[in-house]
Coordinates of C-alpha atoms and ligand atoms in Angstrom, one line a residue:
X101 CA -29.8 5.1 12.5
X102 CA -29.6 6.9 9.0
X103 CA -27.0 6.4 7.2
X104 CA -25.9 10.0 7.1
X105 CA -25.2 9.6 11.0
X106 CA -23.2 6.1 10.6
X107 CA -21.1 8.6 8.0
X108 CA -20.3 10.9 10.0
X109 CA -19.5 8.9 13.5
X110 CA -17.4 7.1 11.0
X111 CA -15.3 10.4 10.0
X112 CA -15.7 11.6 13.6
X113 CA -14.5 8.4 15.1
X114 CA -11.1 8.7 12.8
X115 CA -10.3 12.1 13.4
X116 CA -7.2 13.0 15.5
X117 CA -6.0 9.5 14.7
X118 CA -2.5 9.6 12.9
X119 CA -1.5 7.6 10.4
X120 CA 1.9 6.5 8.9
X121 CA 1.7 5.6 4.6
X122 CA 4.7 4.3 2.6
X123 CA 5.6 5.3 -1.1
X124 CA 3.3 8.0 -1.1
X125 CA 5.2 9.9 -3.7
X126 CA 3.0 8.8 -7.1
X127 CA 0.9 11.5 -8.3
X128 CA -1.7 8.8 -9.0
X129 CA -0.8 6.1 -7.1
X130 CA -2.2 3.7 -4.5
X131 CA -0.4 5.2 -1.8
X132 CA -1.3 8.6 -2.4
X133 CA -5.0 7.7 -2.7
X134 CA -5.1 6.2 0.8
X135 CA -3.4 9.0 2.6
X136 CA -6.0 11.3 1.1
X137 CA -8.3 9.3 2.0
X138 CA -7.6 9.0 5.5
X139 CA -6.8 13.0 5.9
X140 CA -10.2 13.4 4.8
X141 CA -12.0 11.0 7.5
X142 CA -9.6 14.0 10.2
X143 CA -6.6 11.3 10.1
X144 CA -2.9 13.1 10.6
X145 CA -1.1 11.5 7.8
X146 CA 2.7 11.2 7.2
X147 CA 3.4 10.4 4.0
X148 CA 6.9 8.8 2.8
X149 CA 8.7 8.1 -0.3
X150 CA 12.2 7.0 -1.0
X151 CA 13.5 10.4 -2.2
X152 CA 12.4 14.2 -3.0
X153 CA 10.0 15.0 -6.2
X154 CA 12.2 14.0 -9.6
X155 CA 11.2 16.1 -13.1
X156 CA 7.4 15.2 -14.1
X157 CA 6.6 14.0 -10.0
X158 CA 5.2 16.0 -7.9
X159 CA 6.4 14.3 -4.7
X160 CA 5.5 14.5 -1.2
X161 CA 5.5 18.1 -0.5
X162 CA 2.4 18.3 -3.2
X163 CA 0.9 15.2 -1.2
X164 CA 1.1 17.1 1.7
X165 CA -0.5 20.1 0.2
X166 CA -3.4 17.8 -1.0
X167 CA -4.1 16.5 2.5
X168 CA -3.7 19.8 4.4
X169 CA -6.3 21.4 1.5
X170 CA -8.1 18.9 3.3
X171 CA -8.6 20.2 6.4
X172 CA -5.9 17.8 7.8
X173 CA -2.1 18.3 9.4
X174 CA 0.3 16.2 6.5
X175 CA 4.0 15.2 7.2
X176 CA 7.0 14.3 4.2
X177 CA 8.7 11.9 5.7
X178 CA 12.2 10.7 3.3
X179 CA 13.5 7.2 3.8
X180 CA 14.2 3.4 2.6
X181 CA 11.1 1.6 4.0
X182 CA 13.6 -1.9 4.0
X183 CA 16.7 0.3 5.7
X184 CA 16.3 -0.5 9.7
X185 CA 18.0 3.0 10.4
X186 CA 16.1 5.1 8.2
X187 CA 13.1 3.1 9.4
X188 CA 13.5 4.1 12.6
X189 CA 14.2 7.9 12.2
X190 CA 11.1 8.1 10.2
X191 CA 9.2 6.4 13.1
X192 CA 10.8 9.2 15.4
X193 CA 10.3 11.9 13.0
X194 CA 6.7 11.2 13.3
X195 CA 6.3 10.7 16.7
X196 CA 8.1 13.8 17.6
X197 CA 6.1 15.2 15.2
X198 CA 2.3 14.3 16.1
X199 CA 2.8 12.5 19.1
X200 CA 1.3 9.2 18.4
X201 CA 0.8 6.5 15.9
X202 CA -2.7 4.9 14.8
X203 CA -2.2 3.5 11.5
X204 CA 0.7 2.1 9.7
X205 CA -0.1 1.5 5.6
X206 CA 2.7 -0.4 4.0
X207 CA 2.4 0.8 0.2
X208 CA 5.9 0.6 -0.8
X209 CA 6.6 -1.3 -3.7
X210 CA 9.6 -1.8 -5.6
X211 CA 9.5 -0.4 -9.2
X212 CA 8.6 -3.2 -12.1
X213 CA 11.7 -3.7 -14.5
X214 CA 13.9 -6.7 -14.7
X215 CA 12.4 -8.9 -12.0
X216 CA 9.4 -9.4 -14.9
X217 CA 11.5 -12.1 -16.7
X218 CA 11.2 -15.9 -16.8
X219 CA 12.8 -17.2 -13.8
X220 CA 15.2 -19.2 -16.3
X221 CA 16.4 -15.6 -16.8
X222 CA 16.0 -13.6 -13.6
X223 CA 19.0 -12.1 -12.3
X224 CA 19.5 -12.6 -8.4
X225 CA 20.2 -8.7 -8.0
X226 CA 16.5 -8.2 -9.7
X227 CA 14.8 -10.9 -7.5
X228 CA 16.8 -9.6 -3.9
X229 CA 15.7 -6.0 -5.1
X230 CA 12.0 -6.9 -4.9
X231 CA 12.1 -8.8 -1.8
X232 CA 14.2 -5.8 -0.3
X233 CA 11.3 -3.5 -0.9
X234 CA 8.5 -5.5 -0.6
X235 CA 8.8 -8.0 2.3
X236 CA 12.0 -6.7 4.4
X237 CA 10.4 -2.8 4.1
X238 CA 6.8 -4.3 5.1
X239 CA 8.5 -6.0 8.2
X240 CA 10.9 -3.2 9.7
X241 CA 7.9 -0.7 9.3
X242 CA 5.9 -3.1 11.1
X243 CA 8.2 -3.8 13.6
X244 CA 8.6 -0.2 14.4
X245 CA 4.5 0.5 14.0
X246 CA 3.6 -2.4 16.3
X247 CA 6.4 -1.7 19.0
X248 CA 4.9 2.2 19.1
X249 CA 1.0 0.8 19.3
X250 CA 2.1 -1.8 22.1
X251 CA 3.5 1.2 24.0
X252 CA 1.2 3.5 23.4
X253 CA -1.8 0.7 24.7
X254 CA -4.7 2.1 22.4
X255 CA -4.5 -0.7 19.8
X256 CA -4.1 0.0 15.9
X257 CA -4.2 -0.8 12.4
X258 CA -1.4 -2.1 10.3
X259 CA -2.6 -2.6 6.6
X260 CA -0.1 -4.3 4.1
X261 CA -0.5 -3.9 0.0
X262 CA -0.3 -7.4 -1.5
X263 CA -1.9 -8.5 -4.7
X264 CA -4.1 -10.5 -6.2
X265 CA -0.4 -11.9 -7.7
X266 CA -0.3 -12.6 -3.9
X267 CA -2.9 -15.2 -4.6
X268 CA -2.4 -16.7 -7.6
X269 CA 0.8 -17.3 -9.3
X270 CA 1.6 -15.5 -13.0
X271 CA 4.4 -15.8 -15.4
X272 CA 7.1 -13.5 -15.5
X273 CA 6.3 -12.2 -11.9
X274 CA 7.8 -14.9 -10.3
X275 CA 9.3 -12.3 -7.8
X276 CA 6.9 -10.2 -7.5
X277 CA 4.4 -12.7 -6.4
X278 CA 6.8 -14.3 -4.0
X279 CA 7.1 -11.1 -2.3
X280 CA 3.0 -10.3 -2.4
X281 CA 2.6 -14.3 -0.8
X282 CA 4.8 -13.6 1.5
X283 CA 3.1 -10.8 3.0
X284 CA 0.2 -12.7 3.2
X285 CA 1.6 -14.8 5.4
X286 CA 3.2 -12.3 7.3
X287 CA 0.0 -10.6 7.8
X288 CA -1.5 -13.6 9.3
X289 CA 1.1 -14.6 11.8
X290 CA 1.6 -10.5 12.9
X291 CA -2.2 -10.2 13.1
X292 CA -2.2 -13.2 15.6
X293 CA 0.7 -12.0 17.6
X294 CA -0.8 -8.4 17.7
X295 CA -4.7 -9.5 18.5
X296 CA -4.4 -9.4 22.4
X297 CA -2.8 -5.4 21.6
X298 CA -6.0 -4.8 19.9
X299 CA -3.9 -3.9 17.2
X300 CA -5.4 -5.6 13.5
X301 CA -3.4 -6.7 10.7
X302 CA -5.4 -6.8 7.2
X303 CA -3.7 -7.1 3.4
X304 CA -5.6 -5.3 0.7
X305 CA -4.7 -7.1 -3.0
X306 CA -5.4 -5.1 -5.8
X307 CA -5.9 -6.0 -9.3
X308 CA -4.5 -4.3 -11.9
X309 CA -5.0 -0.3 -11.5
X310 CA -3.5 2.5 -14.0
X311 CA -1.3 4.0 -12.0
X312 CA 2.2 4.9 -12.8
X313 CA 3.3 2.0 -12.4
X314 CA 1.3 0.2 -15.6
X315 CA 3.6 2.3 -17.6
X316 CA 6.9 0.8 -16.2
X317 CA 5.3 -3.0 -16.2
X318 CA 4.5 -2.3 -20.3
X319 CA 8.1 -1.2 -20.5
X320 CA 9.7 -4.1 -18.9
X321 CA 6.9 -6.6 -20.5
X322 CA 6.8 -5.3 -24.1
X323 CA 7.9 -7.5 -27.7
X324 CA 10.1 -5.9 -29.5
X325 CA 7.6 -5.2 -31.9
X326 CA 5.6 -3.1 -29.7
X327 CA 6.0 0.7 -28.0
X328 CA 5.6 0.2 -24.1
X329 CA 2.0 2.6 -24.8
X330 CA 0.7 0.0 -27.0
X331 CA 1.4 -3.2 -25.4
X332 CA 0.4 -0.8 -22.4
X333 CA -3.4 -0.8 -23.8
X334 CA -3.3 -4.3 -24.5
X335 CA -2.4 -5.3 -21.1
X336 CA -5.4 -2.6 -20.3
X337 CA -7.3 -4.8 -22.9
X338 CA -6.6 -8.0 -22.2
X339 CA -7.3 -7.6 -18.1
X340 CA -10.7 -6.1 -19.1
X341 CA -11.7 -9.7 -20.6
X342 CA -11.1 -10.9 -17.3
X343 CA -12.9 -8.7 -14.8
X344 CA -16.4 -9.7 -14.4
X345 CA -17.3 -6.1 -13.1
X346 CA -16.2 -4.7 -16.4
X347 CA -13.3 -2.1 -15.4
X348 CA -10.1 -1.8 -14.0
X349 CA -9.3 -1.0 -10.2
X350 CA -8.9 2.7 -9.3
X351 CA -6.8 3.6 -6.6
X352 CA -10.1 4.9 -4.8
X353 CA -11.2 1.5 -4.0
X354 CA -8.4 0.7 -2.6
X355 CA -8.3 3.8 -0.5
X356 CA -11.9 3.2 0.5
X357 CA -11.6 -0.1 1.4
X358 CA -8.1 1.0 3.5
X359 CA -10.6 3.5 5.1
X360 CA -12.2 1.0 6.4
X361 CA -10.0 -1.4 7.5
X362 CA -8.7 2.2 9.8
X363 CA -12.2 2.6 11.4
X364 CA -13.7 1.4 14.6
X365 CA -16.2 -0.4 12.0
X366 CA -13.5 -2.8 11.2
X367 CA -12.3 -3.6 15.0
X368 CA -13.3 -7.2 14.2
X369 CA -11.5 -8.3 11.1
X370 CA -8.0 -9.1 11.3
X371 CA -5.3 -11.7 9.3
X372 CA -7.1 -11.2 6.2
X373 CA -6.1 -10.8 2.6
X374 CA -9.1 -9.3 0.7
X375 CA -9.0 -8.6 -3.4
X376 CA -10.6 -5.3 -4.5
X377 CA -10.6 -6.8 -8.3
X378 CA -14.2 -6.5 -9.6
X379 CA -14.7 -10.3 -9.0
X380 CA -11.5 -12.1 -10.7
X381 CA -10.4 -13.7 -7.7
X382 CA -13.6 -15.3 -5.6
X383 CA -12.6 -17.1 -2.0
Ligands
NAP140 P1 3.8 3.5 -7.2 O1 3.1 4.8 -7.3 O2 5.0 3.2 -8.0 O3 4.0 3.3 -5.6 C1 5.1 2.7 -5.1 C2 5.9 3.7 -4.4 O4 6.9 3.1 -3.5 C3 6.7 4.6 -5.3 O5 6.5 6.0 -5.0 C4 8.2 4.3 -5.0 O6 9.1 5.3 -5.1 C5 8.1 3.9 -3.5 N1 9.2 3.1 -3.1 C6 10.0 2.2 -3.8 N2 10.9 1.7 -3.1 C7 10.9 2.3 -1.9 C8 11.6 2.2 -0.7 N3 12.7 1.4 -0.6 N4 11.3 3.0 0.4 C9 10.2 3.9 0.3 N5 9.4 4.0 -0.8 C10 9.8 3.2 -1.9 O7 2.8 2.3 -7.6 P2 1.4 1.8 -7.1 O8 0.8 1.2 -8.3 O9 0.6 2.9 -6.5 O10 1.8 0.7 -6.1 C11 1.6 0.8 -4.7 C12 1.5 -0.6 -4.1 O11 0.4 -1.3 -4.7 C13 2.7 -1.5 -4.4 O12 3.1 -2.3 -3.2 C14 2.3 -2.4 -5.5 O13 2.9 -3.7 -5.6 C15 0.8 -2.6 -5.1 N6 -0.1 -3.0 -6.3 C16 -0.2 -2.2 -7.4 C17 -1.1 -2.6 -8.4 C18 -1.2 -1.8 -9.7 O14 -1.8 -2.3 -10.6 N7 -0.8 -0.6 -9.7 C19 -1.8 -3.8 -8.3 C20 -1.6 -4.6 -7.1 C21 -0.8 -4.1 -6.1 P3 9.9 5.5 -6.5 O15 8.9 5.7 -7.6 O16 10.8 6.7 -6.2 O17 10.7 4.2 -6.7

């Protein structure tokens, strides 16, 4: 078969579906990426984000705008991720919304700041706060997707956002990397508990990507002696060294590769944890 015709079975196969993406509010985040990403395979996507756009973010309504330019239907969807009663309006809000629930992408992250201290100095309130985000919003949003895809008795795909901090430890994340292990392994056990559903349960792990986000780890990171822009490009500089495939990560690959995971193509991976670094990390 050409490959033109895998393509489009591909895109065909996807559309209709409807899809559920957390901290989707970043103009150039990861979140964002995949859920315009999936609207253009046909997928229904609800985005979420903890609050409406703040001064110099466009939010979701401009998200939604994006995806139906698309072609597709787009949903702002307001909410904690880790607060079990917001989590389970949002969950109704969508189902009452489009009906059904196909794909659940847990993006959410908790914003860099004063977790990325030596442990010897991490406050528990900073620690908590990551957790709270991270591993507590990744389950309830589970929880609710998997309960909906049980009922509903057509299978599904839950993808989680780990790391490749997730993997490998590195100093002054101490928290962060806790919570990105721990979804790992939360991902494995909820992919074996969900395969007889036909319902897989994947981790993507990004490297280090420009998003918005760089700009609030160089705040939190820099010396004194450095503005967070500069110690910004040498964190862009340094990383470089490191990547055998000579750039950074663009949220792109991670949206392909969350594309994927979506698609019939995928039906037989599950409980894995795959890096989209340019070679850093090798199994
Ligand atoms: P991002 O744009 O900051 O995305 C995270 C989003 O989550 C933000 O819009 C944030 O909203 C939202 N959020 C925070 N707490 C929330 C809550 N309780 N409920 C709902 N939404 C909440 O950053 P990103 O770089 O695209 O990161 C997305 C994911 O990729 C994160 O899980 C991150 O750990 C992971 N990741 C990123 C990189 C990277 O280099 N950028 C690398 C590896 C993994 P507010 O801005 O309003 O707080």
């Amino acid at each position: 078969m050409p490959d033109g015709n895998r393509k489009d079975k591909n895109i065909n196969e996807l559309s209709g579906k409807v899809a559920f993406v957390t901290g989707a509010a970043g103009s150039n985040g990861i979140g964002r990426a995949i859920a315009l990403r999936l609207a253009q395979a046909g997928v229904q996507v609800a985005v979420n984000d903890l609050r409406p756009a703040q001064a110099g973010r466009p939010g979701l309504p401009a998200a939604v705008a994006e995806i139906e330019a698309l072609g597709s239907r787009g949903l702002a969807v307001y909410g904690d991720v880790a607060d079990s009663a917001q989590v389970a309006a949002m969950f109704a809000q969508t189902s009452d919304h489009f009906g059904r629930l196909d794909i659940l992408v847990n993006n959410a992250g908790a914003p860099a700041g004063a977790d990325r201290v030596p442990v010897v100095e991490l406050c528990e309130d900073a620690f908590d706060l990551v957790q709270r985000v991270n591993v507590r919003g990744t389950f309830l949003c589970s929880r609710a997707a998997a309960r909906q895809m049980i009922d509903q008795a057509e299978g599904g795909r839950i993808i989680n956002i780990a790391s490749t901090a997730g993997k490998q430890g590195v100093a002054r994340y101490a928290a962060y990397c806790a919570s990105k292990f721990a979804i790992r392994g939360f991902t494995q056990s909820l992919a074996l508990e969900l395969a007889a559903h036909n319902i897989t349960v994947n981790a993507i792990c990004p490297g280090l990507i420009a998003s918005e986000r760089i700009d609030d780890m160089a705040a939190a990171l820099r010396p004194a002696d450095l503005s967070a822009a500069e110690y910004r490009q040498q964190m862009i500089e340094a990383a470089l060294q490191t990547i055998p495939l000579g750039r950074l990560a663009e949220t792109g690959d991670i949206a392909n590769l969350a594309a994927f995971l979506s698609s019939e193509q995928a039906s037989f991976i599950t409980g894995k944890s795959i890096s989209v670094d340019g070679g850093v990390q090798l199994d």
